[in-house]
Short mmCIF file of C-alpha atoms and ligand atoms in Angstrom, two decimals:
data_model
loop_
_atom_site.label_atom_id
_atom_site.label_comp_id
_atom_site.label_asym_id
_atom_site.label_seq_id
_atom_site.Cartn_x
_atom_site.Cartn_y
_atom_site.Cartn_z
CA UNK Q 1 0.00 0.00 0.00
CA UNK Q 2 0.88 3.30 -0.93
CA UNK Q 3 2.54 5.56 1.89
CA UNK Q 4 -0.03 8.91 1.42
CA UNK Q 5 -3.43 7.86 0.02
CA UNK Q 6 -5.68 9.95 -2.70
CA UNK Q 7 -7.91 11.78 -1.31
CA UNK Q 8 -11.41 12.79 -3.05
CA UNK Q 9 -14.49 15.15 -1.95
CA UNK Q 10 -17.97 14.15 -3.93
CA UNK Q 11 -20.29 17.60 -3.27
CA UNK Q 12 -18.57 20.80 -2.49
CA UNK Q 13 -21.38 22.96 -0.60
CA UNK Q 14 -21.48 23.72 3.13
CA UNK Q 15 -19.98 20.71 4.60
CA UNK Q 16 -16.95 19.63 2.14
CA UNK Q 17 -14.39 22.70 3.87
CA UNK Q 18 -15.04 20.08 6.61
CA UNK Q 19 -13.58 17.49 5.38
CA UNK Q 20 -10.73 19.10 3.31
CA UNK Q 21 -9.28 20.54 6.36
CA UNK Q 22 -9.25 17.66 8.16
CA UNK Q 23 -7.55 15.97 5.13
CA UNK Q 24 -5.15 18.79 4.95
CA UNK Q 25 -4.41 18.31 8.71
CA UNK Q 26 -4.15 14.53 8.64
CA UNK Q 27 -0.54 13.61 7.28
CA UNK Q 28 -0.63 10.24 5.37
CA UNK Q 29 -3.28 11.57 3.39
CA UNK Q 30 -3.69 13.76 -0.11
CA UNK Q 31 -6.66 15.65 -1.56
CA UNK Q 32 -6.33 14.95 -5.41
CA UNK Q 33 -9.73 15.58 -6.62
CA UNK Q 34 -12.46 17.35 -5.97
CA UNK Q 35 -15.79 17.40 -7.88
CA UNK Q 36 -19.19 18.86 -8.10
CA UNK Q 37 -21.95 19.20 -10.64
CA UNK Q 38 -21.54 22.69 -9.88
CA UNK Q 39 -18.08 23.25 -11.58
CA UNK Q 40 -17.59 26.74 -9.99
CA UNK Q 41 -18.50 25.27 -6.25
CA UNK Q 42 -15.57 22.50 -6.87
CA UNK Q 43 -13.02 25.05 -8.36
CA UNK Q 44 -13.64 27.27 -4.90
CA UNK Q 45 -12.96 24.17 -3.21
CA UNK Q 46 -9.68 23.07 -4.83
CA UNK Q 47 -8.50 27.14 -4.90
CA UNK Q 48 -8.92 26.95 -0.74
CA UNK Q 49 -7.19 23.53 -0.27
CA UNK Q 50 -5.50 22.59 -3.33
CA UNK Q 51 -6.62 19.54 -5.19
CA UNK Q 52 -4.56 18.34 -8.78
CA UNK Q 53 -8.24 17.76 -10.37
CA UNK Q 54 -11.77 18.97 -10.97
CA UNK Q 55 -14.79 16.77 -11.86
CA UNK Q 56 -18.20 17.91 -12.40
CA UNK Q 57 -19.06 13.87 -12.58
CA UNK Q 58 -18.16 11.49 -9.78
CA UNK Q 59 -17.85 8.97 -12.23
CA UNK Q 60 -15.24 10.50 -14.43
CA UNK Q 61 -13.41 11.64 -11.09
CA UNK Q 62 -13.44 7.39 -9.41
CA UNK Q 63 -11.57 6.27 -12.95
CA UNK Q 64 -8.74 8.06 -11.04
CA UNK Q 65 -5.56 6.04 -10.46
CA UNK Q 66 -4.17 8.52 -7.37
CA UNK Q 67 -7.71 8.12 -5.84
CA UNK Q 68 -7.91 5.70 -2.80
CA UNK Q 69 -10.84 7.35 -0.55
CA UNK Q 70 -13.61 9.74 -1.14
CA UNK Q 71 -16.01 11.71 0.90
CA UNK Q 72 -19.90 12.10 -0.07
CA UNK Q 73 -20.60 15.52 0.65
CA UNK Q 74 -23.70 15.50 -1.73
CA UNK Q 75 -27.41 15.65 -0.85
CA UNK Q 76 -28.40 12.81 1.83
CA UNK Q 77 -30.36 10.74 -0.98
CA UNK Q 78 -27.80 10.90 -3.71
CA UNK Q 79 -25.20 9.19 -0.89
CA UNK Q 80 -25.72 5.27 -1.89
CA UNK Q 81 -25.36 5.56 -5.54
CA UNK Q 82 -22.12 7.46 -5.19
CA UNK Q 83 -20.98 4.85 -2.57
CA UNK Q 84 -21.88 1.57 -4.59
CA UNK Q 85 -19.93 3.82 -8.09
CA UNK Q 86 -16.99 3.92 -5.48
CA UNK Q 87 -17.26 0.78 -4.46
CA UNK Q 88 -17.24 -0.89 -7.86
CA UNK Q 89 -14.39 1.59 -8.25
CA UNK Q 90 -12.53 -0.15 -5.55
CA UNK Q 91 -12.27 3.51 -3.57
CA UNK Q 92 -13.13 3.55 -0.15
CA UNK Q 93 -16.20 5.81 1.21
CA UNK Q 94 -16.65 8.03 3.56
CA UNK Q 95 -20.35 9.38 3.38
CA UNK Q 96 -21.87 12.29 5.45
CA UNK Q 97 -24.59 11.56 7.89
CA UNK Q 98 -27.63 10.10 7.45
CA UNK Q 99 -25.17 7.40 5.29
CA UNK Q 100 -28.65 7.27 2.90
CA UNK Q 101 -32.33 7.83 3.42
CA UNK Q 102 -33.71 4.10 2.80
CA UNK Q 103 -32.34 1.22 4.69
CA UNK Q 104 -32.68 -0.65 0.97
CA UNK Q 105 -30.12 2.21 0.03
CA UNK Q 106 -27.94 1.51 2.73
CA UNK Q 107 -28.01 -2.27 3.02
CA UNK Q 108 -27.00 -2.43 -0.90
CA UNK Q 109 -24.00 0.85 0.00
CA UNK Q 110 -23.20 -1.95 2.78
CA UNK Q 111 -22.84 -4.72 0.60
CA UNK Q 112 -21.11 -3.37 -2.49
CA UNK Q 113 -18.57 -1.83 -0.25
CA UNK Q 114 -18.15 -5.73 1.45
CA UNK Q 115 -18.34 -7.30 -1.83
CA UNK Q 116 -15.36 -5.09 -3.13
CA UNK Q 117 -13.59 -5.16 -0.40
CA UNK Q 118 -13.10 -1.38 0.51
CA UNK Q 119 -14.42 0.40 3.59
CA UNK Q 120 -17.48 2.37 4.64
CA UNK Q 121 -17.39 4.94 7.17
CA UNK Q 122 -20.34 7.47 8.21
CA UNK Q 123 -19.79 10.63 9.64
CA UNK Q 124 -21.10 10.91 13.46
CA UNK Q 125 -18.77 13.33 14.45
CA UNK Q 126 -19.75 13.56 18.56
CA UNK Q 127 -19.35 10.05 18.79
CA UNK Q 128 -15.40 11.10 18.93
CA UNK Q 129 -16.18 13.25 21.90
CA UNK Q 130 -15.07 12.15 25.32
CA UNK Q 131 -18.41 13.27 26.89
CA UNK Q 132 -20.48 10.77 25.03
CA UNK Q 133 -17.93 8.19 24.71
CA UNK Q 134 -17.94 8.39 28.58
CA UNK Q 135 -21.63 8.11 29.43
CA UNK Q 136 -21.79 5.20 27.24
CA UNK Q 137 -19.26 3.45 29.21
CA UNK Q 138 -21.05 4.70 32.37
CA UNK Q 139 -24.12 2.97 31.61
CA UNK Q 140 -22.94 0.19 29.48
CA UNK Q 141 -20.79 -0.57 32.72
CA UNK Q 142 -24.39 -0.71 34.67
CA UNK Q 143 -23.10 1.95 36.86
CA UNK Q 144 -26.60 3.94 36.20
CA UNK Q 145 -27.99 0.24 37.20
CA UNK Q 146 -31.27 -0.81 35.35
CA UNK Q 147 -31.93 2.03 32.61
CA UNK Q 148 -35.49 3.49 32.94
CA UNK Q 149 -35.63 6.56 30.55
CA UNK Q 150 -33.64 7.67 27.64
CA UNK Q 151 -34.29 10.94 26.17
CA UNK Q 152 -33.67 13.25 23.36
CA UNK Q 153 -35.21 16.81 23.16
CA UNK Q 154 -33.85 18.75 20.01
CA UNK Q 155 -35.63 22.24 19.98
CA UNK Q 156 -33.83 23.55 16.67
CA UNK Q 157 -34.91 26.85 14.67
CA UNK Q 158 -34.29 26.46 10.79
CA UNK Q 159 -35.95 29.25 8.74
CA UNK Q 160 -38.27 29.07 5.44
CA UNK Q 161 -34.70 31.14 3.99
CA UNK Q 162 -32.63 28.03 5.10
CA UNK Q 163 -35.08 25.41 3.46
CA UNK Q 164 -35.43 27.40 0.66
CA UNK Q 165 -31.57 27.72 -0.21
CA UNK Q 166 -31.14 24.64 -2.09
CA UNK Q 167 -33.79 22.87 -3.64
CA UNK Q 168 -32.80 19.26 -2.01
CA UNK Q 169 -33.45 20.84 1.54
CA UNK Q 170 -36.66 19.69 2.99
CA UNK Q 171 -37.61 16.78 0.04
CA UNK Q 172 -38.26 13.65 1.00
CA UNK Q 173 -36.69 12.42 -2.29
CA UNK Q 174 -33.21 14.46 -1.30
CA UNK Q 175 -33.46 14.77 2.70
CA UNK Q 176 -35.27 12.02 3.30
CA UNK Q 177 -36.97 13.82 6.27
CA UNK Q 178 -36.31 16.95 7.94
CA UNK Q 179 -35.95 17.43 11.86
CA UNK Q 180 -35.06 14.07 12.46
CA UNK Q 181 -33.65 13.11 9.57
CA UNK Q 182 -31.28 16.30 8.67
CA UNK Q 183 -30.78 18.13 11.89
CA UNK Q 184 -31.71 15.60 14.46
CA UNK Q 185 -30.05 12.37 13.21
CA UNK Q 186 -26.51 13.48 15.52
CA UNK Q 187 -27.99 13.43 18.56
CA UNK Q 188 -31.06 10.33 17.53
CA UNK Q 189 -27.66 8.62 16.58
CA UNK Q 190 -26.18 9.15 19.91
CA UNK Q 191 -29.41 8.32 21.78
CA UNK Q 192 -29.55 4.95 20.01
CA UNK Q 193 -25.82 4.37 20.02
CA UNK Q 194 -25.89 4.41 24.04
CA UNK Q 195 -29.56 2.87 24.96
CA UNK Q 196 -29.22 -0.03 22.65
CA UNK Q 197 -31.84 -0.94 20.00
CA UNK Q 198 -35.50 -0.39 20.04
CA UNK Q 199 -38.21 -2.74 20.37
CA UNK Q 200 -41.08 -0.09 19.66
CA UNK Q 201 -41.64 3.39 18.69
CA UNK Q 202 -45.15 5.45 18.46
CA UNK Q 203 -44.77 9.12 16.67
CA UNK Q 204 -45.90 11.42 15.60
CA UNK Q 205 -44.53 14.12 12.74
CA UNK Q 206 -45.98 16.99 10.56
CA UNK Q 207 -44.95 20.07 9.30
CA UNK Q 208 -46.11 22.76 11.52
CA UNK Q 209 -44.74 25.76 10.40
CA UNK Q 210 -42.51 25.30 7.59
CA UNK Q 211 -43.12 25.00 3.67
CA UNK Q 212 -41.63 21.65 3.69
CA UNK Q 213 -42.58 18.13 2.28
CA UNK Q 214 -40.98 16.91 5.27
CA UNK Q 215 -41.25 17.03 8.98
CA UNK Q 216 -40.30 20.06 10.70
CA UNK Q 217 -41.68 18.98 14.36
CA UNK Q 218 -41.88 14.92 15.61
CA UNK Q 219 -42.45 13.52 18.55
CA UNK Q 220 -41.81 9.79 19.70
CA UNK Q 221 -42.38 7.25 22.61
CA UNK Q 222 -39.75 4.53 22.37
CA UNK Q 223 -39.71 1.23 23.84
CA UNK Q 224 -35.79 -0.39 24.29
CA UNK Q 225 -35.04 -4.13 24.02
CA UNK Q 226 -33.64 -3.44 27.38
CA UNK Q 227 -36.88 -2.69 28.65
CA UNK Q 228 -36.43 1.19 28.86
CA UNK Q 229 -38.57 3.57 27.94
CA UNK Q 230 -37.60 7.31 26.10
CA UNK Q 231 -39.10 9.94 24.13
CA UNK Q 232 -37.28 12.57 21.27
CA UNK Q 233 -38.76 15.61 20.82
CA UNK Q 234 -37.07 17.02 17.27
CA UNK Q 235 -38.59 20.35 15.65
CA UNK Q 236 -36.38 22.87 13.47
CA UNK Q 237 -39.53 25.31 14.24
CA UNK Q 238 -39.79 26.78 17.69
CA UNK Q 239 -38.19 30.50 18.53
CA UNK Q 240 -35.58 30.23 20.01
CA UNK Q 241 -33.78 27.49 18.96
CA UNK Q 242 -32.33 25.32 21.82
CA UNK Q 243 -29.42 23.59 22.59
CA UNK Q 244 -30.03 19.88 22.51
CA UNK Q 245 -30.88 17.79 26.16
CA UNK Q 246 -30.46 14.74 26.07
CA UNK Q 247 -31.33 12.71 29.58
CA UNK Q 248 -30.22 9.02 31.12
CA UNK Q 249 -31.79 7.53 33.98
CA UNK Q 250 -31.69 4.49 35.47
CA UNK Q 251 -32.48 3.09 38.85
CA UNK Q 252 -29.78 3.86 40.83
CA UNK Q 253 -28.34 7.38 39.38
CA UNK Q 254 -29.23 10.09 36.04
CA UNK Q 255 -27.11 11.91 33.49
CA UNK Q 256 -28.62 14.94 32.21
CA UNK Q 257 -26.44 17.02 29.42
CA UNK Q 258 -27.59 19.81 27.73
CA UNK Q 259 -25.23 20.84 24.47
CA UNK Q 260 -21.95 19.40 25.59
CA UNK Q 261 -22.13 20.44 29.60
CA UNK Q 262 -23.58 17.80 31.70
CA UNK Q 263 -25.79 19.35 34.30
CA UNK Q 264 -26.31 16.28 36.23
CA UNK Q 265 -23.93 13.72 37.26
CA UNK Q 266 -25.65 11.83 39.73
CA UNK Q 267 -23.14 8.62 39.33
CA UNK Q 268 -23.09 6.13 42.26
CA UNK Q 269 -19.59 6.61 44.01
CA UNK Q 270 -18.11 9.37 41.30
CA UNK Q 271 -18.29 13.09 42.19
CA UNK Q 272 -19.39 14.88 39.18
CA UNK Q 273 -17.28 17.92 39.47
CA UNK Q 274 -14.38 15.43 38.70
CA UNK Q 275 -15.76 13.85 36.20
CA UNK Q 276 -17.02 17.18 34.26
CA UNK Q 277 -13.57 18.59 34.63
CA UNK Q 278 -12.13 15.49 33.28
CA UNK Q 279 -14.54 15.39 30.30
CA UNK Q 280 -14.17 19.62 30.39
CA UNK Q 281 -10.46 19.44 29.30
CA UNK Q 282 -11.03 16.91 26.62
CA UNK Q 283 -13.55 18.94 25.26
CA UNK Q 284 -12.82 22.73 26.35
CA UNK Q 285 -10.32 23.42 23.03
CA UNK Q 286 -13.05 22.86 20.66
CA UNK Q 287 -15.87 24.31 22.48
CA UNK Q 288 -13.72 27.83 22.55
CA UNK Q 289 -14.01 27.42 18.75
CA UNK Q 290 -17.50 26.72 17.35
CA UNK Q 291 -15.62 25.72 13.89
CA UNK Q 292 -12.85 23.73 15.30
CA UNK Q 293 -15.48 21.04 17.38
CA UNK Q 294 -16.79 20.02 13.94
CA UNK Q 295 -13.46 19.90 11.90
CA UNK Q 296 -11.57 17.94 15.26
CA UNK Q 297 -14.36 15.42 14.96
CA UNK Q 298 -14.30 14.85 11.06
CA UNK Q 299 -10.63 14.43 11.69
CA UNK Q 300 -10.55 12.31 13.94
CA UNK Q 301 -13.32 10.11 12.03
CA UNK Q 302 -11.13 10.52 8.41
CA UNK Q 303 -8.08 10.10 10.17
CA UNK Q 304 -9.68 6.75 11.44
CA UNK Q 305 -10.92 5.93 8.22
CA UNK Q 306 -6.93 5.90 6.85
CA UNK Q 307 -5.87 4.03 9.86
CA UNK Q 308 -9.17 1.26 8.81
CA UNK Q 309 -7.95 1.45 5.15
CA UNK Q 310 -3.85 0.58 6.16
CA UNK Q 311 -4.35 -1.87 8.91
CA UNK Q 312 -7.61 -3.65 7.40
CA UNK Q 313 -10.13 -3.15 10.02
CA UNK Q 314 -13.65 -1.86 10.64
CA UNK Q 315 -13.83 1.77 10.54
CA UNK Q 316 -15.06 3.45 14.10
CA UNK Q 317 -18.51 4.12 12.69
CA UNK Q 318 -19.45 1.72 10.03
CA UNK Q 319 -22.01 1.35 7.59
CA UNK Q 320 -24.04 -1.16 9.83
CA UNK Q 321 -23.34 0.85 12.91
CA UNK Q 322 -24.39 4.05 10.97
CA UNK Q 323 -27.86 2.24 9.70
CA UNK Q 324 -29.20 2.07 13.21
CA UNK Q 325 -30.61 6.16 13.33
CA UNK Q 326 -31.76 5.65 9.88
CA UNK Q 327 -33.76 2.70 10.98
CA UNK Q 328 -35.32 4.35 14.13
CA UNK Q 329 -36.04 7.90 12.16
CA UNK Q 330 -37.85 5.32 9.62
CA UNK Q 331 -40.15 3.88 12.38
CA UNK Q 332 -40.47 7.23 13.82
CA UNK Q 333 -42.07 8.54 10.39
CA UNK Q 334 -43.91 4.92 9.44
CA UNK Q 335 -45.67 5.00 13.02
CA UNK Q 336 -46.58 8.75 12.43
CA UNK Q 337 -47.74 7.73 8.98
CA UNK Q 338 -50.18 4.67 9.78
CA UNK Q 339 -50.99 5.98 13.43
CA UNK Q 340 -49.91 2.63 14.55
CA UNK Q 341 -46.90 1.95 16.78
CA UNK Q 342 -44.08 0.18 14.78
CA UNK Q 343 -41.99 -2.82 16.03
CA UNK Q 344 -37.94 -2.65 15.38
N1 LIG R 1 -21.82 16.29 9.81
C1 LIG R 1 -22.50 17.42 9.87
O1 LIG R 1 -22.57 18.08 10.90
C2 LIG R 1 -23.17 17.93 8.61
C3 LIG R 1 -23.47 19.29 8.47
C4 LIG R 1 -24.07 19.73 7.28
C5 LIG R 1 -24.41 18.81 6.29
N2 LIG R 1 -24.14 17.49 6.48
C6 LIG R 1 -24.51 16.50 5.43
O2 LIG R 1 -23.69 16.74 4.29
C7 LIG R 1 -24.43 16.51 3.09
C8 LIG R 1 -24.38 17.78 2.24
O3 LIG R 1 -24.98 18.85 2.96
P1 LIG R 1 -24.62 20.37 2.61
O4 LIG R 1 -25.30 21.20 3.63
O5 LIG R 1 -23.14 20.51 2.42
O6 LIG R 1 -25.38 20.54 1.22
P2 LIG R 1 -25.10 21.60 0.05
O7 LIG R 1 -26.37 21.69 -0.73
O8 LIG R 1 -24.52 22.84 0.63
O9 LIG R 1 -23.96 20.89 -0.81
C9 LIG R 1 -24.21 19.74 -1.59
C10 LIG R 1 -23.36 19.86 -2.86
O10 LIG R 1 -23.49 18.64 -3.61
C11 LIG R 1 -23.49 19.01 -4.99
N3 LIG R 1 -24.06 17.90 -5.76
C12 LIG R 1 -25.35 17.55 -5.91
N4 LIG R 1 -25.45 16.46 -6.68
C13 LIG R 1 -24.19 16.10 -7.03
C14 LIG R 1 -23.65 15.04 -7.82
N5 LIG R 1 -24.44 14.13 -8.41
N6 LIG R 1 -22.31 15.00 -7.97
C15 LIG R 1 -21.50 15.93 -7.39
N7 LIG R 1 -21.97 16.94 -6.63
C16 LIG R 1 -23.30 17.02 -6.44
C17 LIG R 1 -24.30 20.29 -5.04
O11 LIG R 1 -24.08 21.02 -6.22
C18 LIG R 1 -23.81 21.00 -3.78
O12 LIG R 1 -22.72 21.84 -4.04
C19 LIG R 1 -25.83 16.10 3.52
O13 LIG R 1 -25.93 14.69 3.51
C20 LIG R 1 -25.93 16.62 4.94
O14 LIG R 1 -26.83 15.86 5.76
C21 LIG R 1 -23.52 17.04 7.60
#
């Protein structure tokens, strides 16, 4: 294997400086191509971080010989037929989150990628945070004992403007769904990531206030396989918008966070001014730089990604782990859909 892998960027809109800086900051790695259907939006792209080539077809740009691993950047429902041309391409993936908007999307991006034998990695970028790794050791490790409640409440503000900026924003063929789907997904990700899977879910979801195809409020009542209960409450539609809470209880203690401060740390035996100042430090240098939390975490994910590619392992998040807040946003809008509550 080559020493410094190619480096590609599908999409070049609001999230792609993202990932070129954390290429640019990751040393056994090159961006050689960039490429959007949008040829001036690519050329910006390469100017700022200096890519050799320039596609406006991701097709043309995966016949590339110097190209080892791309990033989707492109609208959530376009991510699985980029994947499965990369694939076939023998180029490893990296998609943006949601990895696609149909779990037949994903399961075939899952299986072309196995079939070919390259890797597929989904952007989750506060799963490389300390805080969240933390409490999922916490309660994984039973010390919250039996887990009664696990909650989400995402009270984001998204204007008509924002919806209205690209024509994919908002679709259900392009989005896929909207609070839950686009905004909500980190966070649904997380909540599923560190309760375990579902057994039931009973929603419901509607566009209250924006034009949108797609939900801008939802509400849920899940049911765990372990036996706890939770709710999310997503909207992009109330003024102002929140930071995110997200809440963990179980019998004997609770872990309440709201953005990335935890508010309560009612652990059994652990004082929770030591453990916020712990999980302070580790996350204090991003949080001092709005920008720099988002481009540590896709750095730390890419740089990941690399170390998967060279030593032939599973990526941190991959495509199977990445599936499971598709899955649960699905029930979430099929239970809203039939009024009925939907099994997992
Ligand atoms: N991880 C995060 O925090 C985060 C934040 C924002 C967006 N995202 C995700 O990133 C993706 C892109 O979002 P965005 O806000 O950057 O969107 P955007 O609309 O700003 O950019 C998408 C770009 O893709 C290009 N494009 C569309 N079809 C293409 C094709 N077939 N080939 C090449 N380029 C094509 C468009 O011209 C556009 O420039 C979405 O899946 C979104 O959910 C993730």
């Amino acid at each position: 294997m080559k020493d410094t892998l190619g480096y590609g960027i599908v999409g070049c809109g609001v999230i792609a400086p993202w990932h070129a800086r954390a290429v640019a900051n990751i040393p056994d790695v090159e961006l050689v191509a960039v490429c959007d259907v949008e040829r001036e939006k690519a050329e910006q792209l390469k100017q700022e971080f200096g890519a050799k080539h320039v596609y406006t077809s991701y097709e043309r740009m995966l016949t590339g010989d110097d190209l080892d691993i791309i990033s989707i950047c492109t609208p959530s429902g376009l991510h699985h037929e980029i994947a499965i041309a990369a694939a076939r391409a023998r180029k490893h993936v990296m998609s943006e989150k949601p990895l696609d908007i149909t779990l037949e999307s994903i399961d075939d991006m899952i299986q072309a990628c196995r079939e070919n034998n390259v890797k597929l990695a989904c952007i989750f970028q506060r799963r490389t945070s300390a805080l969240w790794q933390n409490i999922k050791r916490t309660i994984e490790d039973g010390k919250l004992g039996k887990m009664v409640l696990g909650s989400a409440y995402l009270k984001y503000f998204r204007s008509q403007e924002y919806y209205d900026s690209a024509g994919w924003r908002g679709t259900w063929a392009l989005d896929g769904g909207g609070a839950l789907m686009n905004q909500g997904v980190h966070m649904i990700d997380l909540l599923r990531w560190i309760m375990g899977p579902l057994d039931t879910v009973f929603a419901f979801a509607d566009h209250l206030a924006r034009r949108i195809e797609v939900e801008d409020t939802a509400v849920a009542s899940l049911k765990f396989r372990s036996g706890a209960f939770g709710t999310i409450e997503g909207t992009t539609s109330v003024t102002p918008g929140l930071t995110h809470r997200m809440e963990f209880h179980g019998e004997n203690g609770s872990i309440l966070v709201e953005g990335e401060n935890v508010t309560h740390w009612d652990v059994p035996g652990e004082e929770k001014d030591d453990v916020v100042q712990q999980l302070a430090d580790n996350v204090g240098n991003m949080s001092s730089d709005p920008t720099a939390i988002s481009s540590h975490g896709h750095e730390v994910q890419i740089a990941d990604l690399v170390a998967s590619v060279k030593g032939d392992r599973e990526p941190m998040v991959n495509g199977a782990e990445a599936r499971n807040a598709v899955e649960l946003i699905l029930a979430v809008y099929k239970s809203a859909q039939t009024d009925q509550p939907v099994k997992l």
